[in-house]
Amino acid sequence: MTIQQMMYYEAVARHQSITRAAAELHIAQPTLSLAMQTLESETGLNLFRHVGRNIELTADGQALFAEVAHMLKDVARFDSHVAELARRHQNLRVAVPMLVGTLILPLLLGTFRAEHPEIRLEISETTGVEALDLIEREEADVAVVHDSAHRHGLTARRLPDWPFCLCVRRDHPLAARTRVSFAEAMAEPLVLLDDGYLVTRLIEDRCAREHLAPRILHYTPHLSTIWNLVTRGLACGIVTSGGTLPESALVAIPIDGLMQHPAIFTKTGRQVTQDQRTLITFLKRTFPAAPIAKMAQSN
C-alpha cells in the first residue's frame, strides 16, 4: 500500500462513508470509490460490506484500519522530525572565542541579521579550544577560531590575518607608539585570558622559545576584566586589533610578529547546509583586512 492509499482508506474507514471521506480529502467520490476497489483487489481482502447507502468494515477491514492508523502516525512523526531538522538548519549554532568575537559579533548581529533575517543564530562565546570541541561533538555548526593547530576531522577556511595588540591606557608611555616588540609587551605587567584561549597558549609557547619571563599578574576568562584592570592602570592586556572602542580610554598597539590567523571551522565529512554556506560566504566577504596603518595613525 502506498501512503496515499493508506490516507484514503483511513478516511473511508473512519467515516464509514465514501461521501464524507471524499469531502474531507477534497477528491471526487468516483475517484475514491475506485481507489477502494483497487485496494481490495490488490490486497485480496473484502474490506467493506454495504448496509443500505452506508458501508461497514468487515473484520479484515477493522484489522487493516488499525494497522493503517498506526502506520500513518509513524509517517506523521517522521514528517515532524524532518521538519524539525529543517528548522534546525535555519537555527545555526556558532561558536566564537571572545577575542575573535570583538570582530565577528558586530558583523553577525548587525549586517548578517539584517541581510538574512530568516536564519536564526545561536551564538556561544567560548574559549578557542571549547569552540573546536563543540564542532567535533557536533554541538556547533560553525566556529570562528584563530591560531588553531590542525585538528583531524575539522575543515578550516582561512580569513584575513589580524595582529594581536598590547592594550594600554592612553596616558601609558607606550600609547603613542605605532607598534611594540614582543619582548617589550612581555616586559609589561599583564592580565591575560586563561589558558583555554589559544592566544594565551601562543604567548606562553613563544615566551618559552625565546626564553622570556612574562610579567603575568592575572589570568581571567573575561575580556571585561582585562579592560577594567587596564583602565585602572594596574596592568596591560593582550587583545585583537579592534578590541577596544575608539571612545574608550584604551588604545591597542600591534605587537610585532604576533598575529592571529582566524579561520572558519566545520566538521569534515558532514554536509554543509545552505545556511552554513550563506554564513561562510558572508564572513569571507565581510571579514575585514587588518587596518594596521589606520589604527597606528589613530593611536
Coordinates of C-alpha atoms in Angstrom, one line a residue:
M1 CA 0.0 0.0 0.0
T2 CA 1.1 3.5 -0.8
I3 CA 0.9 6.3 1.8
Q4 CA -1.8 7.9 -0.4
Q5 CA -3.8 4.6 -0.3
M6 CA -3.4 4.5 3.4
M7 CA -4.7 8.0 3.8
Y8 CA -7.7 7.3 1.6
Y9 CA -8.5 4.1 3.4
E10 CA -8.1 5.7 6.8
A11 CA -10.6 8.4 6.0
V12 CA -13.2 6.0 4.5
A13 CA -12.8 3.6 7.4
R14 CA -13.1 6.4 10.0
H15 CA -16.2 8.0 8.4
Q16 CA -17.6 4.7 7.1
S17 CA -18.8 6.8 4.2
I18 CA -17.3 7.4 0.7
T19 CA -19.2 10.7 0.5
R20 CA -17.9 12.2 3.8
A21 CA -14.4 10.8 3.2
A22 CA -14.2 12.3 -0.3
A23 CA -15.3 15.7 1.1
E24 CA -12.6 15.6 3.7
L25 CA -9.9 14.6 1.2
H26 CA -11.1 17.1 -1.4
I27 CA -11.4 14.5 -4.1
A28 CA -14.3 13.2 -6.3
Q29 CA -16.4 10.4 -4.9
P30 CA -15.9 8.2 -8.0
T31 CA -12.2 8.6 -7.6
L32 CA -12.3 7.5 -4.0
S33 CA -14.7 4.6 -4.8
L34 CA -12.3 3.3 -7.5
A35 CA -9.4 3.7 -5.1
M36 CA -11.1 1.4 -2.6
Q37 CA -12.0 -1.1 -5.2
T38 CA -8.3 -1.2 -6.3
L39 CA -7.2 -1.6 -2.7
E40 CA -9.4 -4.6 -2.2
S41 CA -8.2 -6.1 -5.4
E42 CA -4.5 -5.6 -4.6
T43 CA -4.8 -6.9 -1.0
G44 CA -7.2 -9.7 -1.9
L45 CA -9.4 -8.7 1.1
N46 CA -13.0 -7.9 1.5
L47 CA -12.8 -4.7 3.5
F48 CA -16.3 -3.3 3.4
R49 CA -19.9 -4.5 3.5
H50 CA -22.7 -2.3 2.2
V51 CA -25.6 -1.7 4.5
G52 CA -28.2 0.4 2.5
R53 CA -26.4 3.5 1.5
N54 CA -23.8 3.1 4.2
I55 CA -20.7 0.9 4.4
E56 CA -19.3 -1.0 7.4
L57 CA -15.9 -2.5 7.9
T58 CA -15.5 -6.3 7.8
A59 CA -13.3 -8.0 10.4
D60 CA -10.4 -7.8 7.9
G61 CA -11.3 -4.2 7.3
Q62 CA -11.1 -3.4 11.0
A63 CA -7.7 -5.2 11.3
L64 CA -6.4 -3.3 8.3
F65 CA -7.7 0.0 9.7
A66 CA -5.8 -0.5 13.0
E67 CA -2.6 -1.2 11.1
V68 CA -3.1 1.7 8.7
A69 CA -3.8 4.2 11.6
H70 CA -0.6 3.0 13.3
M71 CA 1.5 3.5 10.1
L72 CA 0.1 6.9 9.5
K73 CA 1.0 8.0 13.0
D74 CA 4.6 6.9 12.3
V75 CA 4.6 8.8 9.0
A76 CA 3.3 11.9 10.8
R77 CA 6.1 11.5 13.4
F78 CA 8.6 11.1 10.6
D79 CA 7.4 14.2 8.8
S80 CA 7.5 16.2 12.1
H81 CA 11.1 15.0 12.7
V82 CA 12.2 16.0 9.2
A83 CA 10.5 19.4 9.6
E84 CA 12.4 19.9 12.9
L85 CA 15.7 19.0 11.3
A86 CA 14.9 21.6 8.6
R87 CA 14.1 24.2 11.3
R88 CA 17.4 23.4 13.0
H89 CA 19.3 24.2 9.8
Q90 CA 17.8 27.7 10.0
N91 CA 19.0 27.9 13.6
L92 CA 22.8 28.0 13.1
R93 CA 24.9 27.3 16.2
V94 CA 28.0 29.5 16.0
A95 CA 30.9 29.2 18.5
V96 CA 33.1 32.3 18.8
P97 CA 36.0 33.0 21.2
M98 CA 35.9 36.4 22.9
L99 CA 38.8 38.0 21.1
V100 CA 37.6 36.9 17.7
G101 CA 34.1 37.9 18.8
T102 CA 35.1 41.6 19.0
L103 CA 35.5 41.4 15.2
I104 CA 32.8 38.8 14.4
L105 CA 29.8 39.7 16.6
P106 CA 29.2 43.2 15.2
L107 CA 29.1 41.6 11.7
L108 CA 26.8 38.7 12.8
L109 CA 24.4 40.7 14.9
G110 CA 24.3 43.7 12.6
T111 CA 24.9 43.1 8.9
F112 CA 24.2 39.4 8.7
R113 CA 21.0 39.6 10.7
A114 CA 19.8 42.4 8.5
E115 CA 20.6 40.6 5.3
H116 CA 19.3 37.2 6.4
P117 CA 16.5 37.6 9.0
E118 CA 15.3 34.1 8.1
I119 CA 18.4 32.5 9.7
R120 CA 18.5 32.4 13.5
L121 CA 21.9 32.4 15.1
E122 CA 22.6 30.7 18.4
I123 CA 26.0 32.2 19.4
S124 CA 28.2 30.7 22.1
E125 CA 31.1 32.8 23.4
T126 CA 33.6 30.2 24.4
T127 CA 37.4 29.7 24.5
G128 CA 39.0 28.7 21.2
V129 CA 39.6 25.2 22.5
E130 CA 36.0 24.8 23.5
A131 CA 34.8 26.2 20.2
L132 CA 36.7 23.5 18.3
D133 CA 35.5 20.8 20.8
L134 CA 31.9 21.9 20.1
I135 CA 32.4 21.4 16.4
E136 CA 34.0 17.9 16.9
R137 CA 31.0 16.9 19.1
E138 CA 28.6 18.4 16.5
E139 CA 27.2 20.7 19.2
A140 CA 28.0 23.7 17.0
D141 CA 27.7 24.1 13.2
V142 CA 30.4 26.7 12.6
A143 CA 33.2 28.1 14.7
V144 CA 35.5 31.1 14.0
V145 CA 38.8 30.5 15.8
H146 CA 42.3 31.9 15.4
D147 CA 45.7 30.2 15.6
S148 CA 44.5 26.7 15.9
A149 CA 46.7 23.8 15.2
H150 CA 45.2 21.5 12.6
R151 CA 42.7 19.1 14.1
H152 CA 41.9 15.8 12.3
G153 CA 38.2 15.8 11.4
L154 CA 37.8 19.6 11.1
T155 CA 37.8 21.7 7.9
A156 CA 39.2 25.2 8.1
R157 CA 38.5 28.1 5.7
R158 CA 41.0 30.9 6.2
L159 CA 40.1 34.6 6.9
P160 CA 42.5 37.5 6.7
D161 CA 45.1 37.7 9.4
W162 CA 44.9 40.2 12.3
P163 CA 47.6 41.4 14.7
F164 CA 47.4 40.9 18.4
C165 CA 47.9 44.2 20.3
L166 CA 49.1 45.4 23.6
C167 CA 46.2 47.2 25.3
V168 CA 47.2 50.2 27.4
R169 CA 45.7 53.4 28.7
R170 CA 46.0 56.5 26.6
D171 CA 48.4 58.0 29.2
H172 CA 50.7 55.0 29.1
P173 CA 54.3 55.7 28.0
L174 CA 53.9 53.3 25.0
A175 CA 50.5 54.7 23.9
A176 CA 52.0 56.9 21.2
R177 CA 53.9 54.0 19.6
T178 CA 52.7 52.6 16.3
R179 CA 53.9 49.1 17.3
V180 CA 55.9 47.4 20.0
S181 CA 58.1 44.3 20.0
F182 CA 57.1 41.1 21.6
A183 CA 59.7 41.4 24.3
E184 CA 58.5 45.0 25.1
A185 CA 55.0 43.7 25.5
M186 CA 56.1 40.8 27.8
A187 CA 58.0 43.2 30.0
E188 CA 54.8 45.0 31.0
P189 CA 52.6 43.7 33.8
L190 CA 50.0 41.7 32.0
V191 CA 46.5 40.4 32.5
L192 CA 45.7 37.5 30.1
L193 CA 42.8 35.4 29.2
D194 CA 43.1 32.0 30.8
D195 CA 44.8 29.0 29.1
G196 CA 41.7 27.8 27.5
Y197 CA 42.2 30.6 25.0
L198 CA 44.5 29.9 22.1
V199 CA 46.1 33.4 22.3
T200 CA 47.4 32.6 25.8
R201 CA 48.9 29.3 24.7
L202 CA 50.5 31.1 21.7
I203 CA 52.1 33.7 24.0
E204 CA 53.3 31.1 26.5
D205 CA 54.8 28.9 23.8
R206 CA 56.6 31.9 22.2
C207 CA 58.0 33.0 25.6
A208 CA 59.4 29.6 26.2
R209 CA 61.1 29.5 22.8
E210 CA 62.6 33.0 23.3
H211 CA 63.4 32.4 26.9
L212 CA 61.3 35.3 28.1
A213 CA 59.7 35.6 31.5
P214 CA 56.4 37.5 31.1
R215 CA 55.1 39.6 33.9
I216 CA 51.6 38.0 34.2
L217 CA 49.6 39.4 37.1
H218 CA 46.4 37.6 36.5
Y219 CA 44.5 35.1 34.2
T220 CA 40.8 35.7 33.6
P221 CA 38.1 34.2 31.4
H222 CA 36.5 37.6 30.9
L223 CA 37.6 40.3 28.4
S224 CA 35.8 42.9 30.6
T225 CA 38.2 42.1 33.4
I226 CA 41.1 42.9 31.1
W227 CA 39.6 46.2 30.1
N228 CA 38.8 47.0 33.7
L229 CA 42.3 46.4 35.0
V230 CA 43.9 48.2 32.1
T231 CA 41.6 51.2 32.6
R232 CA 42.6 51.3 36.2
G233 CA 46.3 51.4 35.3
L234 CA 47.0 48.1 37.1
A235 CA 48.2 46.1 34.0
C236 CA 48.3 45.9 30.3
G237 CA 46.3 43.4 28.3
I238 CA 46.6 41.4 25.0
V239 CA 43.7 42.0 22.6
T240 CA 43.0 41.8 18.9
S241 CA 43.2 45.0 16.9
G242 CA 39.8 46.4 17.0
G243 CA 39.4 45.0 20.5
T244 CA 39.0 48.5 22.1
L245 CA 36.3 51.1 21.4
P246 CA 37.5 54.4 19.8
E247 CA 35.9 56.4 22.5
S248 CA 37.4 54.4 25.4
A249 CA 40.4 55.4 27.5
L250 CA 42.3 52.5 25.9
V251 CA 44.5 52.0 22.8
A252 CA 45.6 48.8 21.1
I253 CA 49.2 48.8 19.8
P254 CA 50.2 46.0 17.3
I255 CA 52.8 43.6 18.6
D256 CA 55.5 42.8 16.0
G257 CA 55.3 39.2 14.8
L258 CA 52.2 38.3 17.0
M259 CA 49.4 37.6 14.5
Q260 CA 46.2 35.7 14.8
H261 CA 45.2 33.6 11.8
P262 CA 41.4 33.3 12.0
A263 CA 39.5 30.5 10.2
I264 CA 36.0 29.2 9.8
F265 CA 35.8 25.6 11.1
T266 CA 33.2 23.0 10.2
K267 CA 33.1 19.2 10.8
T268 CA 34.8 17.3 8.0
G269 CA 32.6 14.8 6.2
R270 CA 29.3 16.4 7.4
Q271 CA 27.1 18.0 4.8
V272 CA 27.4 21.8 4.8
T273 CA 23.9 23.1 4.7
Q274 CA 22.8 26.1 2.6
D275 CA 22.5 28.3 5.7
Q276 CA 26.1 27.3 6.7
R277 CA 27.3 28.2 3.2
T278 CA 25.4 31.5 3.4
L279 CA 27.2 32.3 6.7
I280 CA 30.6 31.2 5.4
T281 CA 30.2 33.2 2.2
F282 CA 29.1 36.3 4.3
L283 CA 32.1 36.1 6.6
K284 CA 34.6 35.6 3.8
R285 CA 33.1 38.7 2.1
T286 CA 32.8 41.0 5.1
F287 CA 35.6 40.0 7.4
P288 CA 38.0 43.0 7.1
A289 CA 41.7 43.1 6.4
A290 CA 43.5 44.4 9.4
P291 CA 43.7 48.2 9.2
I292 CA 47.2 48.4 10.7
A293 CA 48.2 51.7 9.2
K294 CA 44.9 53.4 10.0
M295 CA 45.0 52.1 13.6
A296 CA 48.5 53.2 14.1
Q297 CA 47.6 56.7 12.9
S298 CA 44.7 56.8 15.4
N299 CA 46.9 55.8 18.2

